[in-house]
PDB file of C-alpha atoms in Angstrom:
ATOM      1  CA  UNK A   1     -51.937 132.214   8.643  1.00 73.00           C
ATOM      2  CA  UNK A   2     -50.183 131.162  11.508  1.00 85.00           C
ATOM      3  CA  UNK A   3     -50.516 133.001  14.608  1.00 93.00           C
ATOM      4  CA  UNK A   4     -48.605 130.817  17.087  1.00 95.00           C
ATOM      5  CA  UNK A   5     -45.494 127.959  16.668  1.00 96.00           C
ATOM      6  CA  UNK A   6     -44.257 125.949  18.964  1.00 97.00           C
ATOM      7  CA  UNK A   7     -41.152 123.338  18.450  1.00 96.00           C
ATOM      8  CA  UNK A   8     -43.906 120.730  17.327  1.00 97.00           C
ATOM      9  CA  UNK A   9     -47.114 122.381  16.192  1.00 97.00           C
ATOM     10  CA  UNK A  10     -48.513 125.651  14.599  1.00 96.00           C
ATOM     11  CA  UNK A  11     -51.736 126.985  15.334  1.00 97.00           C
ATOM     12  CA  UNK A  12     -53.767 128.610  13.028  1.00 96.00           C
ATOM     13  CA  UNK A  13     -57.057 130.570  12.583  1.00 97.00           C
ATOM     14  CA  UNK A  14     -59.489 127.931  12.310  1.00 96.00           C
ATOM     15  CA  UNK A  15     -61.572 127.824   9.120  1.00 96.00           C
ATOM     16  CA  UNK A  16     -64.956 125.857   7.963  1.00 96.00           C
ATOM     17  CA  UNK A  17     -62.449 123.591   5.493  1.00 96.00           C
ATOM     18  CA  UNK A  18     -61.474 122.306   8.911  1.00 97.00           C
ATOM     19  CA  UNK A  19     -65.133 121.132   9.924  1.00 97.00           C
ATOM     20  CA  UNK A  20     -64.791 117.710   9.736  1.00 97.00           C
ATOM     21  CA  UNK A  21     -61.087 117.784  11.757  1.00 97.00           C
ATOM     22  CA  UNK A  22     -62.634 119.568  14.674  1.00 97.00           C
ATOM     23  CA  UNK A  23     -65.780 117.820  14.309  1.00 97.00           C
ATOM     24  CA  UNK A  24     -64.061 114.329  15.035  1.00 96.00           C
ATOM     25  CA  UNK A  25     -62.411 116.085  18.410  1.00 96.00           C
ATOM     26  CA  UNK A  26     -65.925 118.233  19.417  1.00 96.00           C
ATOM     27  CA  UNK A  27     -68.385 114.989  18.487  1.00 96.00           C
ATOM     28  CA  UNK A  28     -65.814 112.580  20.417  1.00 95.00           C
ATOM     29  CA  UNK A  29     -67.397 112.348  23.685  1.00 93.00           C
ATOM     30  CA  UNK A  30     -64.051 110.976  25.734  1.00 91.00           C
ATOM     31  CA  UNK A  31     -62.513 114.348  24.619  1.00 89.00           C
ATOM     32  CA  UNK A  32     -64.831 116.470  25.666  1.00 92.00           C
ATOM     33  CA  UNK A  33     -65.634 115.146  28.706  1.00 92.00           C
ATOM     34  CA  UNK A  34     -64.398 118.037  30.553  1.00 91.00           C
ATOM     35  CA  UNK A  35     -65.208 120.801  28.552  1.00 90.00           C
ATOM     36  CA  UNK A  36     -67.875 122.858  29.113  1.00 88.00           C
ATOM     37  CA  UNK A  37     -71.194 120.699  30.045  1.00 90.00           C
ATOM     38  CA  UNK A  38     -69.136 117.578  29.714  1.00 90.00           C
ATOM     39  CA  UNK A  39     -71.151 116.604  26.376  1.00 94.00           C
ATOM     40  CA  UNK A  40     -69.863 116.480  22.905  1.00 96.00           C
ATOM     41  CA  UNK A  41     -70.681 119.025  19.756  1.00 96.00           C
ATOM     42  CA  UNK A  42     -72.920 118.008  17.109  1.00 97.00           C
ATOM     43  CA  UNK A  43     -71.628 118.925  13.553  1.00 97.00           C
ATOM     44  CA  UNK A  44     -73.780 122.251  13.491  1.00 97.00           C
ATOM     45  CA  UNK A  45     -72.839 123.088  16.961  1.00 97.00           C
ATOM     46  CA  UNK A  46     -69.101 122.858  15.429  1.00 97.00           C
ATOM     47  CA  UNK A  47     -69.913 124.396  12.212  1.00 98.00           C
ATOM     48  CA  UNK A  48     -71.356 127.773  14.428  1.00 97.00           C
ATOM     49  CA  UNK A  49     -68.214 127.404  16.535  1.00 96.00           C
ATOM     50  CA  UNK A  50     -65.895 127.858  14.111  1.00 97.00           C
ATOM     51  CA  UNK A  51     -68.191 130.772  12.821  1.00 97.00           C
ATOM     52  CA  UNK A  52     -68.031 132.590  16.323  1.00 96.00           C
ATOM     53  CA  UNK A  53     -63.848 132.239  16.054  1.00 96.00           C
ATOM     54  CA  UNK A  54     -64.315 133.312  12.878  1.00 96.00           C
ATOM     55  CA  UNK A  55     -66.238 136.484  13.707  1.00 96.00           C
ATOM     56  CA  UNK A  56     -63.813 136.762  17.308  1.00 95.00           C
ATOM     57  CA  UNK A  57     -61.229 136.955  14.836  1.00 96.00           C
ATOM     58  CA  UNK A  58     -62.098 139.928  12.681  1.00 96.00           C
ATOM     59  CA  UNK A  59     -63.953 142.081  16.086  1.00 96.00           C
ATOM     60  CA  UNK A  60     -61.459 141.235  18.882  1.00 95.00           C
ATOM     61  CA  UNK A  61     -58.251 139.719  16.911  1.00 94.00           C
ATOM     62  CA  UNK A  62     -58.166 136.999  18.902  1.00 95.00           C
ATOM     63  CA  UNK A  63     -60.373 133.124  19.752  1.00 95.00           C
ATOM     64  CA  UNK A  64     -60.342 129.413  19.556  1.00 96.00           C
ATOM     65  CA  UNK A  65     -57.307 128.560  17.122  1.00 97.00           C
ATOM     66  CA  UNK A  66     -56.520 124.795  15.541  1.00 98.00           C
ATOM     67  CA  UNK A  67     -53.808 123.384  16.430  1.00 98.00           C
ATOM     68  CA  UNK A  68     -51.578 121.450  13.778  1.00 98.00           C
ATOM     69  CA  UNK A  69     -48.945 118.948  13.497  1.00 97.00           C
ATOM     70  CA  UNK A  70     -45.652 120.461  12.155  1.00 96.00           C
ATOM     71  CA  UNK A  71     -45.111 116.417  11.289  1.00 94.00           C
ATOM     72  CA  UNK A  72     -48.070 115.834   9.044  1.00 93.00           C
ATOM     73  CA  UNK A  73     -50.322 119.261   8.980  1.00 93.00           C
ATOM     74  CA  UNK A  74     -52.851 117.722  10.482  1.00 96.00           C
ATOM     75  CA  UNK A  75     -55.544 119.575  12.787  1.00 97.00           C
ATOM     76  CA  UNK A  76     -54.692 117.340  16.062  1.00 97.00           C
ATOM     77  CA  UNK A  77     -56.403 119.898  18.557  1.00 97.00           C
ATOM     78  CA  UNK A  78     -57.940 123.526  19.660  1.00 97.00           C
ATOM     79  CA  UNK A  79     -56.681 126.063  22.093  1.00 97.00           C
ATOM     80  CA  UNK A  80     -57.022 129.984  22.222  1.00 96.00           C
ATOM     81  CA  UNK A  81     -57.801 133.092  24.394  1.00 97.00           C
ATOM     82  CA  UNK A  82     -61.774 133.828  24.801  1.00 95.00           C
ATOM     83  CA  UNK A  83     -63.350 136.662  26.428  1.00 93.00           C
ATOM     84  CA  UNK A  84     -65.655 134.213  28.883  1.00 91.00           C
ATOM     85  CA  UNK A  85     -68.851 134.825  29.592  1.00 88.00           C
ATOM     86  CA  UNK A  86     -69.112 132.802  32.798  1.00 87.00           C
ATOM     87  CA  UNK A  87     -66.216 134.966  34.571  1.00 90.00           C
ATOM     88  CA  UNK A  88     -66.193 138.570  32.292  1.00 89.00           C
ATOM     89  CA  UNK A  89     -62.603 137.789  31.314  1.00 94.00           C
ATOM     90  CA  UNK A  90     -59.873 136.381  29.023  1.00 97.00           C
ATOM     91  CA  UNK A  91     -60.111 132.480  29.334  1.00 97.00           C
ATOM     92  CA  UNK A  92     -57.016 129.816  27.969  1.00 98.00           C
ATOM     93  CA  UNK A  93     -58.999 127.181  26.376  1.00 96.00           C
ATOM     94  CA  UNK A  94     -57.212 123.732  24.935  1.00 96.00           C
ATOM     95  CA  UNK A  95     -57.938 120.042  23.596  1.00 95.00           C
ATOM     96  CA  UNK A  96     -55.814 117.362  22.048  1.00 96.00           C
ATOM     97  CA  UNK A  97     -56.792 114.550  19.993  1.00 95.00           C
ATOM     98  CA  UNK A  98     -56.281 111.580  22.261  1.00 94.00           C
ATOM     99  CA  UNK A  99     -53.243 109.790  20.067  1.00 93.00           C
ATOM    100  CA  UNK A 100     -51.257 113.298  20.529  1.00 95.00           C
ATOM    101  CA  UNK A 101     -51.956 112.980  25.261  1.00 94.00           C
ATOM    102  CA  UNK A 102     -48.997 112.301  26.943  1.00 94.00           C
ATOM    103  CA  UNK A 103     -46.465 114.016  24.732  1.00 96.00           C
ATOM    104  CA  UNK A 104     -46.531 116.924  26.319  1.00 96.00           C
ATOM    105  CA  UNK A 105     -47.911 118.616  23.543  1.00 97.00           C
ATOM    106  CA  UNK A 106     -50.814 120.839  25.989  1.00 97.00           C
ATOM    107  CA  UNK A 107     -48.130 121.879  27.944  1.00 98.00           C
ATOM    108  CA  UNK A 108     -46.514 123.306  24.808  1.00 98.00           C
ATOM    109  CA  UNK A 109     -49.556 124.642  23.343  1.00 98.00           C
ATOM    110  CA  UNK A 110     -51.274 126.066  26.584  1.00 98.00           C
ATOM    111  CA  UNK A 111     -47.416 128.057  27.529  1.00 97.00           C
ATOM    112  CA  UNK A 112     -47.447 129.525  24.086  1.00 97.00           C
ATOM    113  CA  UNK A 113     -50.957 130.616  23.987  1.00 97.00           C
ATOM    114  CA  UNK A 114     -50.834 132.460  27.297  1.00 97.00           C
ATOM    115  CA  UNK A 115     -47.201 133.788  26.027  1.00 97.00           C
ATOM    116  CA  UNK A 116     -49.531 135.041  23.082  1.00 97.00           C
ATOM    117  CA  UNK A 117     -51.880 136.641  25.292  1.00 97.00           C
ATOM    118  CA  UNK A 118     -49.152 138.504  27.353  1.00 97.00           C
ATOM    119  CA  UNK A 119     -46.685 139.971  25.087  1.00 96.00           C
ATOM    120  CA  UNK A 120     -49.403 139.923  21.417  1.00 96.00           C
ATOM    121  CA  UNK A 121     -52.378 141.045  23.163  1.00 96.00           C
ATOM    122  CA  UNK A 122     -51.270 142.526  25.743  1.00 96.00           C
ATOM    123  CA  UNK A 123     -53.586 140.937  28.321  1.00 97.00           C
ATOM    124  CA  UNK A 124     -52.605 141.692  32.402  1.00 96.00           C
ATOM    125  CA  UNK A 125     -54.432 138.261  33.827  1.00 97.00           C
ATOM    126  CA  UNK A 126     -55.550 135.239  31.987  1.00 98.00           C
ATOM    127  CA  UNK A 127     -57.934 132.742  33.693  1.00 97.00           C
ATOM    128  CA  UNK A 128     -58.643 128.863  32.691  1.00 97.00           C
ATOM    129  CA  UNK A 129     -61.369 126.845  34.262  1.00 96.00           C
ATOM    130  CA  UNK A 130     -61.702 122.641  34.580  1.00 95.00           C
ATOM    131  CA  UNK A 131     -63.767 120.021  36.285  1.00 94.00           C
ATOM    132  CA  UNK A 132     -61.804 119.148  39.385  1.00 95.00           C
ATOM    133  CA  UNK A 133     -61.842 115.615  37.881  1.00 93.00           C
ATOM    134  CA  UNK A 134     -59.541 116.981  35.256  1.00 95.00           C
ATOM    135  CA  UNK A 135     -56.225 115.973  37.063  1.00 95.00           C
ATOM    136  CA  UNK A 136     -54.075 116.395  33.760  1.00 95.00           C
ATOM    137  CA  UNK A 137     -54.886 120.102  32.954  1.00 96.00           C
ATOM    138  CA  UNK A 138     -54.879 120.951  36.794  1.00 97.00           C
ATOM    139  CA  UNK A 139     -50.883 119.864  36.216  1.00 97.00           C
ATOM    140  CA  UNK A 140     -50.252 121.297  32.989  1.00 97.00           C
ATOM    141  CA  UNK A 141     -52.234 124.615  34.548  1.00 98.00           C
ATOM    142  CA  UNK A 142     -49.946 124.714  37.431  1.00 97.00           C
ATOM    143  CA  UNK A 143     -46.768 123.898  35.288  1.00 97.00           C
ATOM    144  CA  UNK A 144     -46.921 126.720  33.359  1.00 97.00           C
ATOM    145  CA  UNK A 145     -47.414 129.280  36.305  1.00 96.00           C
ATOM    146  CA  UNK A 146     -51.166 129.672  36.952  1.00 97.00           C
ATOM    147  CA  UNK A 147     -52.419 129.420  40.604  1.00 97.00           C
ATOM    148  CA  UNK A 148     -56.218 128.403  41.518  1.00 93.00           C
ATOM    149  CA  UNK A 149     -57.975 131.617  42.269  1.00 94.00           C
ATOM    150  CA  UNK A 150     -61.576 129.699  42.817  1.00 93.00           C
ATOM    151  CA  UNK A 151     -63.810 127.202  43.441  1.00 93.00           C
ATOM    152  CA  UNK A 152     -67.816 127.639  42.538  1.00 93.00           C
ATOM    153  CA  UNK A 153     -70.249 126.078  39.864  1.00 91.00           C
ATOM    154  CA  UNK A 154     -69.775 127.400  35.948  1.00 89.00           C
ATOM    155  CA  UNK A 155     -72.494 128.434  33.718  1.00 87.00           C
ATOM    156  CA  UNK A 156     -73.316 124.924  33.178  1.00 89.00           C
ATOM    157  CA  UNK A 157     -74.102 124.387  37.202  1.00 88.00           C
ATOM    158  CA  UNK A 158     -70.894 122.392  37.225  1.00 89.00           C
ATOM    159  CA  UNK A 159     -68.313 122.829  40.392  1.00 93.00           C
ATOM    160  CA  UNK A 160     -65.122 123.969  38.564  1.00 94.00           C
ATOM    161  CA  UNK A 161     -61.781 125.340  39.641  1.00 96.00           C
ATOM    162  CA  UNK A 162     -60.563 128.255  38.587  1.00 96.00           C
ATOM    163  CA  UNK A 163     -57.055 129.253  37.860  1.00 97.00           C
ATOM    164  CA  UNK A 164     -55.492 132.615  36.832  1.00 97.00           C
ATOM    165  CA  UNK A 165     -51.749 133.545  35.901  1.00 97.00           C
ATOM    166  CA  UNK A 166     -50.513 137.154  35.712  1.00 95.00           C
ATOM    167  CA  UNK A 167     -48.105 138.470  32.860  1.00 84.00           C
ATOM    168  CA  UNK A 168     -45.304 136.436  32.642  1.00 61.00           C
TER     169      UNK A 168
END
């Protein structure tokens, strides 16, 4: 079912036929480098993952989505709307395979998801977080309209940035 499209991609509830997909982005250490502690997923961490969206899904209608290639239907990615623990609000989340950086395809994907959150779920503020490291989401963050609100350590003792964007 697809919940979001965007000119190149559709993004989809994410299902456990789509383990091994996500597994090769969450078990790829370059790619999650800056995502929450910096260290990658093992397969079960993944597997529960996907459960948790799973179970987001049917209690709050909304979590962690794949993301797919309109050109081959591949799962190239993750993004979403989470209710974060760390800050007691609705967080943009997002990851690309590496072949798909540089295409622009975030930008797409991250605009579209907090479009999504705005005028689907009716969300008032919308919050992402990154390592300050994380030059390329700080741009695609402040492309799309969000402004840092923050600077202090996450749940992981990490210093992070965040960012929030009101309806648009």
């Amino acid at each position: 079912m697809t919940i979001i499209e965007t000119e190149r991609t559709y993004i989809n509830q994410i299902r456990q036929i789509d383990l091994e997909a996500l597994y090769s982005i969450c078990g790829n250490a370059e790619l999650m480098k800056y995502v929450g502690d910096g260290k990658p997923l093992s397969k079960e961490q993944t597997r529960k993952w996907i459960d948790v969206s799973i179970l987001n899904y049917k209690l709050k209608g909304f979590g962690m989505y794949g993301v797919f290639s309109k050109d081959n239907d591949t799962l190239i990615g993750y993004c979403g709307l989470i209710l974060s623990s760390d800050i007691n609000d609705y967080e943009l989340i997002y990851a690309l395979d590496k072949q798909y950086w540089g295409k622009g395809l975030a930008t797409e994907i991250a605009y579209a998801a907090v479009k999504y959150g705005f005028e689907k779920l009716k969300f008032k503020t919308i919050f992402a977080s990154i390592d300050p490291a994380n030059k390329v989401s700080e741009k695609i963050l402040l492309k799309i309209g969000f402004l840092e609100k923050f600077r202090r350590e996450d749940e992981f003792g990490l210093e992070t940035i965040y960012f929030n964007i009101d309806q648009i």
